Every structure is written in C-alpha cells, then in structure tokens.
C-alpha positions as a Python dict, from the first residue, in 0.01 Angstrom:
ca = {
    (1, 'M'): (0, 0, 0),
    (2, 'V'): (125, 344, -90),
    (3, 'S'): (10, 705, -80),
    (4, 'Y'): (155, 995, -275),
    (5, 'F'): (234, 1358, -204),
    (6, 'L'): (229, 1557, -529),
    (7, 'T'): (307, 1925, -564),
    (8, 'H'): (130, 2148, -810),
    (9, 'A'): (315, 2200, -1136),
    (10, 'E'): (448, 2529, -1280),
    (11, 'V'): (227, 2836, -1252),
    (12, 'V'): (162, 3162, -1430),
    (13, 'V'): (314, 3417, -1192),
    (14, 'A'): (80, 3714, -1158),
    (15, 'P'): (236, 3947, -898),
    (16, 'A'): (-71, 4174, -882),
    (17, 'Q'): (-304, 3883, -800),
    (18, 'P'): (-329, 3682, -477),
    (19, 'I'): (-91, 3384, -490),
    (20, 'R'): (-381, 3148, -412),
    (21, 'S'): (-544, 3245, -742),
    (22, 'W'): (-247, 3164, -966),
    (23, 'G'): (-321, 2891, -1220),
    (24, 'L'): (-104, 2644, -1407),
    (25, 'S'): (113, 2749, -1698),
    (26, 'R'): (125, 2557, -2027),
    (27, 'D'): (427, 2358, -1899),
    (28, 'G'): (249, 2310, -1567),
    (29, 'R'): (-54, 2161, -1743),
    (30, 'A'): (169, 1932, -1949),
    (31, 'R'): (358, 1817, -1639),
    (32, 'A'): (37, 1766, -1439),
    (33, 'A'): (-108, 1562, -1725),
    (34, 'A'): (177, 1313, -1672),
    (35, 'A'): (103, 1274, -1298),
    (36, 'A'): (-86, 946, -1342),
    (37, 'E'): (239, 780, -1451),
    (38, 'I'): (411, 820, -1112),
    (39, 'A'): (171, 980, -861),
    (40, 'W'): (-109, 725, -865),
    (41, 'D'): (-161, 354, -816),
    (42, 'P'): (-477, 149, -886),
    (43, 'D'): (-519, 93, -510),
    (44, 'V'): (-548, 470, -456),
    (45, 'R'): (-917, 553, -440),
    (46, 'R'): (-902, 923, -354),
    (47, 'I'): (-732, 1240, -464),
    (48, 'V'): (-741, 1533, -223),
    (49, 'S'): (-590, 1872, -299),
    (50, 'S'): (-526, 2202, -135),
    (51, 'D'): (-800, 2454, -211),
    (52, 'E'): (-556, 2680, -399),
    (53, 'R'): (-624, 2708, -773),
    (54, 'K'): (-289, 2565, -889),
    (55, 'A'): (-335, 2254, -674),
    (56, 'I'): (-699, 2212, -778),
    (57, 'E'): (-598, 2230, -1146),
    (58, 'T'): (-318, 1975, -1093),
    (59, 'A'): (-553, 1740, -907),
    (60, 'G'): (-818, 1784, -1176),
    (61, 'L'): (-581, 1678, -1453),
    (62, 'L'): (-475, 1374, -1251),
    (63, 'G'): (-837, 1294, -1167),
    (64, 'T'): (-940, 1310, -1532),
    (65, 'A'): (-659, 1071, -1624),
    (66, 'V'): (-756, 812, -1362),
    (67, 'G'): (-1133, 859, -1348),
    (68, 'L'): (-1162, 1015, -1001),
    (69, 'V'): (-1315, 1342, -888),
    (70, 'P'): (-1075, 1513, -647),
    (71, 'A'): (-1184, 1661, -316),
    (72, 'T'): (-1026, 1965, -150),
    (73, 'D'): (-905, 2035, 202),
    (74, 'A'): (-794, 2386, 298),
    (75, 'R'): (-550, 2248, 558),
    (76, 'L'): (-334, 2116, 271),
    (77, 'G'): (-248, 2475, 180),
    (78, 'E'): (102, 2611, 142),
    (79, 'I'): (272, 2791, 429),
    (80, 'D'): (85, 3110, 509),
    (81, 'R'): (286, 3392, 359),
    (82, 'D'): (7, 3648, 328),
    (83, 'A'): (215, 3892, 533),
    (84, 'T'): (442, 3950, 233),
    (85, 'G'): (239, 3828, -64),
    (86, 'Y'): (441, 3802, -383),
    (87, 'L'): (815, 3852, -347),
    (88, 'P'): (1058, 3877, -641),
    (89, 'P'): (1255, 3551, -688),
    (90, 'D'): (1580, 3665, -524),
    (91, 'E'): (1403, 3806, -221),
    (92, 'F'): (1169, 3506, -200),
    (93, 'D'): (1462, 3264, -202),
    (94, 'G'): (1625, 3440, 92),
    (95, 'V'): (1306, 3430, 297),
    (96, 'V'): (1259, 3060, 217),
    (97, 'E'): (1617, 2993, 333),
    (98, 'A'): (1543, 3169, 662),
    (99, 'F'): (1211, 2980, 696),
    (100, 'F'): (1386, 2643, 681),
    (101, 'A'): (1694, 2755, 879),
    (102, 'D'): (1498, 2847, 1193),
    (103, 'P'): (1173, 2649, 1201),
    (104, 'T'): (1059, 2800, 1532),
    (105, 'R'): (1073, 3161, 1408),
    (106, 'S'): (828, 3348, 1188),
    (107, 'V'): (1017, 3510, 903),
    (108, 'R'): (860, 3839, 791),
    (109, 'G'): (523, 3731, 929),
    (110, 'W'): (512, 3393, 753),
    (111, 'E'): (369, 3089, 928),
    (112, 'R'): (640, 2920, 1134),
    (113, 'A'): (776, 2595, 988),
    (114, 'V'): (697, 2403, 1309),
    (115, 'D'): (333, 2513, 1290),
    (116, 'A'): (303, 2433, 920),
    (117, 'Q'): (462, 2093, 983),
    (118, 'D'): (217, 2014, 1264),
    (119, 'R'): (-71, 2113, 1036),
    (120, 'I'): (38, 1912, 732),
    (121, 'V'): (125, 1601, 936),
    (122, 'E'): (-212, 1610, 1115),
    (123, 'V'): (-418, 1650, 797),
    (124, 'V'): (-222, 1385, 603),
    (125, 'R'): (-258, 1137, 891),
    (126, 'R'): (-632, 1205, 896),
    (127, 'L'): (-671, 1175, 518),
    (128, 'T'): (-480, 847, 499),
    (129, 'A'): (-649, 684, 799),
    (130, 'D'): (-908, 519, 571),
    (131, 'G'): (-680, 414, 286),
    (132, 'D'): (-429, 535, 34),
    (133, 'V'): (-462, 881, -117),
    (134, 'T'): (-282, 1100, -366),
    (135, 'I'): (-248, 1438, -198),
    (136, 'V'): (-191, 1742, -421),
    (137, 'S'): (-37, 2029, -231),
    (138, 'H'): (271, 2253, -223),
    (139, 'G'): (648, 2228, -204),
    (140, 'A'): (733, 2380, 134),
    (141, 'V'): (471, 2182, 327),
    (142, 'G'): (577, 1874, 129),
    (143, 'A'): (934, 1921, 252),
    (144, 'L'): (803, 1952, 608),
    (145, 'L'): (597, 1635, 571),
    (146, 'L'): (891, 1449, 418),
    (147, 'A'): (1112, 1551, 712),
    (148, 'D'): (858, 1405, 953),
    (149, 'L'): (821, 1084, 751),
    (150, 'L'): (1201, 1043, 748),
    (151, 'G'): (1240, 1135, 1116),
    (152, 'E'): (1478, 1415, 1017),
    (153, 'P'): (1498, 1781, 1117),
    (154, 'V'): (1335, 2046, 900),
    (155, 'S'): (1576, 2132, 619),
    (156, 'R'): (1563, 2300, 282),
    (157, 'A'): (1766, 2003, 156),
    (158, 'L'): (1435, 1813, 164),
    (159, 'D'): (1260, 2066, -64),
    (160, 'Q'): (1123, 1954, -400),
    (161, 'P'): (1352, 1965, -705),
    (162, 'G'): (1093, 2172, -892),
    (163, 'M'): (720, 2230, -916),
    (164, 'G'): (535, 1917, -1014),
    (165, 'S'): (729, 1670, -798),
    (166, 'V'): (610, 1367, -602),
    (167, 'F'): (720, 1128, -330),
    (168, 'S'): (550, 815, -202),
    (169, 'F'): (495, 710, 156),
    (170, 'D'): (343, 434, 364),
    (171, 'P'): (96, 599, 603),
    (172, 'R'): (58, 285, 814),
    (173, 'R'): (430, 270, 894),
    (174, 'W'): (452, 652, 868),
    (175, 'A'): (759, 631, 649),
    (176, 'A'): (866, 770, 314),
    (177, 'T'): (905, 501, 49),
    (178, 'S'): (1077, 729, -204),
    (179, 'T'): (1241, 1067, -232),
    (180, 'W'): (1118, 1347, -458),
    (181, 'Q'): (1079, 1263, -826),
    (182, 'R'): (996, 1529, -1083),
    (183, 'L'): (699, 1465, -1312),
    (184, 'P'): (802, 1454, -1677),
    (185, 'L'): (668, 1703, -1927),
    (186, 'A'): (400, 1513, -2120),
}
C-alpha cells in the first residue's frame, strides 16, 4: 500500500493577484497531465488537494486521467505567507532559506515551519487513515511532511527539485518510500 504527495506543477506568476489564485502554466498543465504515470496507483481511491487554484488544477488533470473526482481540504495549503504576498525571486529565495533555517521563528510574518509541519502532518494522517490517497499540495509543506516521515529535522535540503514533484509514503508505517521525483513534461 502506498500514498503519494504531489506538488502542483508550474504556474503563471501574476504578482498583482493573490498567490492562491495563480493557475497552471502551459508547462504546468503538461507536467500535471503526466502525474498518473508516477503519482497514482490502482489501489489509490481518492485524490485530495489544497484549495488553492494551482493545486486544484493539478488534481483535476490527474483525476481526469484516472477517473476520479478530487476533493479539497484547505488544511493542505502552502505555508501562510500572506504577510508578504508576492516577493521577487531573489528576495523570496532568501526568505525561504530563513524559513527552513529556523523552524521556530516566523520570518517576515510567515507561518512558522513548526506550525506548518504540525498542520500538514495532522491532515495527512487524517486523510490516509481510511486508505491510500494521492495528496496534491505545495512544495514547502511537502518538505516539512517528508522531514517528519524520514524522522529528520526540517531542512531545505528536503525541498522539491521543482514544481510538479512527487514522493510516495506508507501511512501505516509513517515512512517515506521514495524521495522526490519530478513529473516529466507530457
């Protein structure tokens, strides 16, 4: 038995719009369309995504490919970074480094890593209690979940290699069964 944690694929960055409303780019749609190849197994009976548009779109493409209608759960959302909203890539990268470097501290008003980790672990445990699931969510909370599954400290070294990545885990043993793998472009 295996469950999957899949991150949304590439997005159209729209700095003037709320980050939650960003949708998938053309490459993101192509990558998400390939999700059934490595982020789903016939024993998986449910797909549950974050309620952010990019995750819903990724889950929808996977669901269409495997004949399932995804559900949403707001607790699968990315770390709360509403305090800053969009940050240019160089500035964003520095804040992400600080987020992972000191998990007990809020960086620029962002949700603390320890709080986001508690949230993602709790919701994933709840969602997998009744069987295997493909969860569609976000990279930073995926790294926090992976750290917990591996029994390792929070670290940016556990971050996804790029948007549209997946790892598998056994929720009964609460252990990762793979590391991150990037979805191919379909």
